[in-house]
Amino acid sequence: MNCPNCGRELYEGEVCTCTANTENVANAVPEQEPVQQPETTPLQEPVYQPTYQENPAYTQPVYEAQQNYYNPNQPPYFDPALINPAPSTDYPNGYKPKKKYVAVLLAVTFGFLGLHNFYLGNSSKGVAQLLIALIGSLALGLGFVVAYVWAFVDAYNIITDKAEADANGFKIMTFAEELAKAQQKD
């Protein structure tokens, strides 16, 4: 579409601001005045004023709430099985599996000395229990009591399968598993 007065090409809905079209001049959008730059002297260089615009690469995305955002087919962020793997029952040749009833008997009878921990291969726990029993008894007189409480907690953990592996990561064999293994050999 062209202006009927000046012949300038107009976009749809645009009003021409030519002098011959005075009735449309009142409806016209005024032009913005140019920004005046400060005058500089030859000795003074213009000061650079940076304009800070947001870089779209560094802005955080705006997330809109979605309905049913949980996807059951999506794999979990972590795999709990990798954190605590199940103890292995593939005993290598020559390995004597530890027996649960032996560990419990050692914990109940000589638990204050940490013998059950030495039996299961947890030598650092056994040494700590032995030192608490001996040094604690000399200093405070309560070392044997503390070591026995610790031993009964260990015995409870062994019985309830909370401590189901020895120090090498192999399963502590129960009496029923030992009987089943003996029957298979016969």
mmCIF file of C-alpha atoms in Angstrom:
data_model
loop_
_atom_site.group_PDB
_atom_site.id
_atom_site.type_symbol
_atom_site.label_atom_id
_atom_site.label_comp_id
_atom_site.label_asym_id
_atom_site.label_seq_id
_atom_site.Cartn_x
_atom_site.Cartn_y
_atom_site.Cartn_z
ATOM 1 C CA MET A 1 0.000 0.000 0.000
ATOM 2 C CA ASN A 2 1.286 3.483 -0.883
ATOM 3 C CA CYS A 3 0.593 6.902 0.648
ATOM 4 C CA PRO A 4 -1.897 8.786 -1.563
ATOM 5 C CA ASN A 5 -0.070 12.114 -0.989
ATOM 6 C CA CYS A 6 3.637 11.353 -1.202
ATOM 7 C CA GLY A 7 3.620 7.887 -2.760
ATOM 8 C CA ARG A 8 5.816 6.357 -0.055
ATOM 9 C CA GLU A 9 5.296 2.632 0.462
ATOM 10 C CA LEU A 10 3.518 1.932 3.750
ATOM 11 C CA TYR A 11 3.164 -1.233 5.764
ATOM 12 C CA GLU A 12 -0.249 -2.482 6.740
ATOM 13 C CA GLY A 13 -1.691 -0.257 9.493
ATOM 14 C CA GLU A 14 1.131 2.335 9.179
ATOM 15 C CA VAL A 15 0.201 6.023 8.955
ATOM 16 C CA CYS A 16 2.257 8.317 6.715
ATOM 17 C CA THR A 17 3.693 11.449 8.355
ATOM 18 C CA CYS A 18 4.082 13.532 5.227
ATOM 19 C CA THR A 19 3.142 17.249 5.391
ATOM 20 C CA ALA A 20 0.345 16.908 2.889
ATOM 21 C CA ASN A 21 -1.403 14.357 5.126
ATOM 22 C CA THR A 22 -1.963 16.667 8.122
ATOM 23 C CA GLU A 23 -4.881 14.779 9.656
ATOM 24 C CA ASN A 24 -2.699 11.705 10.197
ATOM 25 C CA VAL A 25 0.188 13.684 11.694
ATOM 26 C CA ALA A 26 -1.544 13.925 15.078
ATOM 27 C CA ASN A 27 -1.823 10.133 15.221
ATOM 28 C CA ALA A 28 1.762 9.526 14.188
ATOM 29 C CA VAL A 29 4.311 8.126 16.623
ATOM 30 C CA PRO A 30 6.927 10.757 17.486
ATOM 31 C CA GLU A 31 10.500 9.934 16.640
ATOM 32 C CA GLN A 32 12.938 9.473 19.483
ATOM 33 C CA GLU A 33 15.573 12.095 19.912
ATOM 34 C CA PRO A 34 19.143 10.931 19.461
ATOM 35 C CA VAL A 35 21.221 10.564 22.615
ATOM 36 C CA GLN A 36 23.686 13.406 22.862
ATOM 37 C CA GLN A 37 27.274 12.460 23.453
ATOM 38 C CA PRO A 38 29.286 14.629 25.836
ATOM 39 C CA GLU A 39 31.635 16.971 24.105
ATOM 40 C CA THR A 40 35.275 16.084 24.349
ATOM 41 C CA THR A 41 38.317 18.250 24.151
ATOM 42 C CA PRO A 42 41.355 17.189 22.160
ATOM 43 C CA LEU A 43 43.161 16.290 25.385
ATOM 44 C CA GLN A 44 40.353 14.218 26.779
ATOM 45 C CA GLU A 45 39.375 10.898 25.272
ATOM 46 C CA PRO A 46 35.772 9.807 25.403
ATOM 47 C CA VAL A 47 35.005 7.564 28.356
ATOM 48 C CA TYR A 48 33.784 4.152 27.376
ATOM 49 C CA GLN A 49 30.604 3.225 29.206
ATOM 50 C CA PRO A 50 29.967 -0.466 28.742
ATOM 51 C CA THR A 51 26.422 -1.609 28.423
ATOM 52 C CA TYR A 52 25.651 -4.801 30.278
ATOM 53 C CA GLN A 53 23.377 -7.087 28.425
ATOM 54 C CA GLU A 54 22.478 -10.528 29.588
ATOM 55 C CA ASN A 55 24.265 -13.182 27.657
ATOM 56 C CA PRO A 56 21.696 -15.868 26.914
ATOM 57 C CA ALA A 57 24.368 -18.554 27.313
ATOM 58 C CA TYR A 58 24.858 -17.662 30.988
ATOM 59 C CA THR A 59 21.314 -17.114 32.115
ATOM 60 C CA GLN A 60 19.535 -19.800 34.047
ATOM 61 C CA PRO A 61 16.730 -21.447 32.173
ATOM 62 C CA VAL A 62 13.228 -20.862 33.367
ATOM 63 C CA TYR A 63 11.555 -24.132 34.134
ATOM 64 C CA GLU A 64 7.845 -24.385 34.097
ATOM 65 C CA ALA A 65 6.113 -26.861 36.322
ATOM 66 C CA GLN A 66 5.089 -29.928 34.417
ATOM 67 C CA GLN A 67 2.387 -32.338 35.275
ATOM 68 C CA ASN A 68 3.471 -35.933 35.738
ATOM 69 C CA TYR A 69 7.147 -34.989 35.640
ATOM 70 C CA TYR A 70 8.178 -38.319 37.202
ATOM 71 C CA ASN A 71 9.117 -40.814 34.553
ATOM 72 C CA PRO A 72 9.194 -44.350 35.979
ATOM 73 C CA ASN A 73 11.198 -45.557 32.966
ATOM 74 C CA GLN A 74 14.023 -43.136 33.720
ATOM 75 C CA PRO A 75 17.012 -44.839 35.366
ATOM 76 C CA PRO A 76 17.793 -43.643 38.897
ATOM 77 C CA TYR A 77 20.576 -41.161 39.496
ATOM 78 C CA PHE A 78 22.452 -43.742 41.558
ATOM 79 C CA ASP A 79 22.338 -47.469 41.875
ATOM 80 C CA PRO A 80 22.085 -48.540 45.511
ATOM 81 C CA ALA A 81 23.281 -52.037 44.608
ATOM 82 C CA LEU A 82 26.676 -50.590 43.689
ATOM 83 C CA ILE A 83 27.056 -48.944 47.094
ATOM 84 C CA ASN A 84 26.610 -52.143 49.128
ATOM 85 C CA PRO A 85 27.113 -55.125 46.856
ATOM 86 C CA ALA A 86 25.835 -58.470 48.061
ATOM 87 C CA PRO A 87 28.526 -60.658 49.601
ATOM 88 C CA SER A 88 29.984 -63.222 47.276
ATOM 89 C CA THR A 89 29.441 -66.938 47.758
ATOM 90 C CA ASP A 90 31.979 -67.935 45.096
ATOM 91 C CA TYR A 91 34.726 -68.928 47.483
ATOM 92 C CA PRO A 92 38.135 -69.328 45.852
ATOM 93 C CA ASN A 93 39.990 -72.634 46.081
ATOM 94 C CA GLY A 94 41.549 -73.122 49.495
ATOM 95 C CA TYR A 95 39.437 -70.433 51.160
ATOM 96 C CA LYS A 96 37.797 -71.539 54.379
ATOM 97 C CA PRO A 97 34.432 -69.766 54.680
ATOM 98 C CA LYS A 98 33.740 -68.236 58.060
ATOM 99 C CA LYS A 99 30.924 -69.814 60.044
ATOM 100 C CA LYS A 100 28.204 -67.710 61.643
ATOM 101 C CA TYR A 101 27.811 -69.825 64.781
ATOM 102 C CA VAL A 102 31.568 -69.695 65.478
ATOM 103 C CA ALA A 103 31.595 -65.899 65.172
ATOM 104 C CA VAL A 104 28.583 -65.573 67.506
ATOM 105 C CA LEU A 105 30.114 -67.920 70.102
ATOM 106 C CA LEU A 106 33.396 -65.990 70.028
ATOM 107 C CA ALA A 107 31.530 -62.681 70.374
ATOM 108 C CA VAL A 108 29.516 -63.871 73.371
ATOM 109 C CA THR A 109 32.368 -65.602 75.226
ATOM 110 C CA PHE A 110 35.549 -63.689 74.392
ATOM 111 C CA GLY A 111 33.997 -60.676 72.722
ATOM 112 C CA PHE A 112 35.703 -58.151 74.998
ATOM 113 C CA LEU A 113 39.043 -59.260 73.480
ATOM 114 C CA GLY A 114 37.715 -58.868 69.927
ATOM 115 C CA LEU A 115 38.334 -62.495 68.957
ATOM 116 C CA HIS A 116 35.223 -62.605 66.765
ATOM 117 C CA ASN A 117 36.535 -59.639 64.773
ATOM 118 C CA PHE A 118 39.929 -61.326 64.347
ATOM 119 C CA TYR A 119 38.109 -64.494 63.227
ATOM 120 C CA LEU A 120 36.114 -62.572 60.605
ATOM 121 C CA GLY A 121 39.256 -60.783 59.392
ATOM 122 C CA ASN A 122 38.402 -57.354 60.817
ATOM 123 C CA SER A 123 41.745 -56.982 62.554
ATOM 124 C CA SER A 124 41.498 -53.202 63.021
ATOM 125 C CA LYS A 125 38.178 -53.563 64.864
ATOM 126 C CA GLY A 126 39.640 -56.407 66.907
ATOM 127 C CA VAL A 127 42.682 -54.348 67.919
ATOM 128 C CA ALA A 128 40.436 -51.386 68.833
ATOM 129 C CA GLN A 129 38.228 -53.630 70.958
ATOM 130 C CA LEU A 130 41.230 -55.192 72.669
ATOM 131 C CA LEU A 131 42.767 -51.786 73.430
ATOM 132 C CA ILE A 132 39.478 -50.445 74.794
ATOM 133 C CA ALA A 133 39.190 -53.476 77.067
ATOM 134 C CA LEU A 134 42.756 -53.360 78.381
ATOM 135 C CA ILE A 135 43.558 -49.630 78.510
ATOM 136 C CA GLY A 136 40.032 -48.630 79.495
ATOM 137 C CA SER A 137 40.089 -51.083 82.396
ATOM 138 C CA LEU A 138 43.379 -49.708 83.661
ATOM 139 C CA ALA A 139 42.339 -46.075 83.395
ATOM 140 C CA LEU A 140 38.645 -46.043 84.248
ATOM 141 C CA GLY A 141 37.751 -49.580 85.148
ATOM 142 C CA LEU A 142 34.926 -49.616 82.567
ATOM 143 C CA GLY A 143 36.900 -50.937 79.590
ATOM 144 C CA PHE A 144 35.655 -54.515 79.896
ATOM 145 C CA VAL A 145 32.047 -53.348 80.189
ATOM 146 C CA VAL A 146 32.303 -51.149 77.095
ATOM 147 C CA ALA A 147 34.051 -53.917 75.140
ATOM 148 C CA TYR A 148 31.409 -56.466 76.178
ATOM 149 C CA VAL A 149 28.563 -54.177 75.120
ATOM 150 C CA TRP A 150 30.301 -53.698 71.774
ATOM 151 C CA ALA A 151 30.733 -57.486 71.452
ATOM 152 C CA PHE A 152 27.040 -58.144 72.173
ATOM 153 C CA VAL A 153 26.057 -55.562 69.554
ATOM 154 C CA ASP A 154 28.369 -57.311 67.085
ATOM 155 C CA ALA A 155 26.834 -60.683 67.983
ATOM 156 C CA TYR A 156 23.347 -59.267 67.420
ATOM 157 C CA ASN A 157 24.426 -57.862 64.023
ATOM 158 C CA ILE A 158 25.861 -61.233 63.007
ATOM 159 C CA ILE A 159 22.730 -63.124 64.070
ATOM 160 C CA THR A 160 20.348 -60.729 62.278
ATOM 161 C CA ASP A 161 22.477 -60.681 59.085
ATOM 162 C CA LYS A 162 23.328 -56.975 59.362
ATOM 163 C CA ALA A 163 26.962 -58.059 59.256
ATOM 164 C CA GLU A 164 26.642 -60.735 56.591
ATOM 165 C CA ALA A 165 30.152 -60.632 55.100
ATOM 166 C CA ASP A 166 33.638 -61.121 56.452
ATOM 167 C CA ALA A 167 36.490 -58.700 55.813
ATOM 168 C CA ASN A 168 37.189 -60.232 52.376
ATOM 169 C CA GLY A 169 33.618 -59.641 51.179
ATOM 170 C CA PHE A 170 32.560 -63.286 51.292
ATOM 171 C CA LYS A 171 29.286 -64.358 52.895
ATOM 172 C CA ILE A 172 29.432 -65.702 56.435
ATOM 173 C CA MET A 173 28.174 -69.262 56.118
ATOM 174 C CA THR A 174 25.166 -70.240 58.243
ATOM 175 C CA PHE A 175 24.753 -73.659 59.800
ATOM 176 C CA ALA A 176 22.019 -74.579 57.273
ATOM 177 C CA GLU A 177 24.276 -73.623 54.349
ATOM 178 C CA GLU A 178 27.087 -75.705 55.857
ATOM 179 C CA LEU A 179 24.773 -78.735 56.144
ATOM 180 C CA ALA A 180 23.550 -78.295 52.560
ATOM 181 C CA LYS A 181 27.149 -78.064 51.319
ATOM 182 C CA ALA A 182 28.080 -81.231 53.272
ATOM 183 C CA GLN A 183 25.105 -83.124 51.796
ATOM 184 C CA GLN A 184 26.091 -82.140 48.265
ATOM 185 C CA LYS A 185 29.553 -83.664 48.758
ATOM 186 C CA ASP A 186 28.089 -86.986 49.895
#
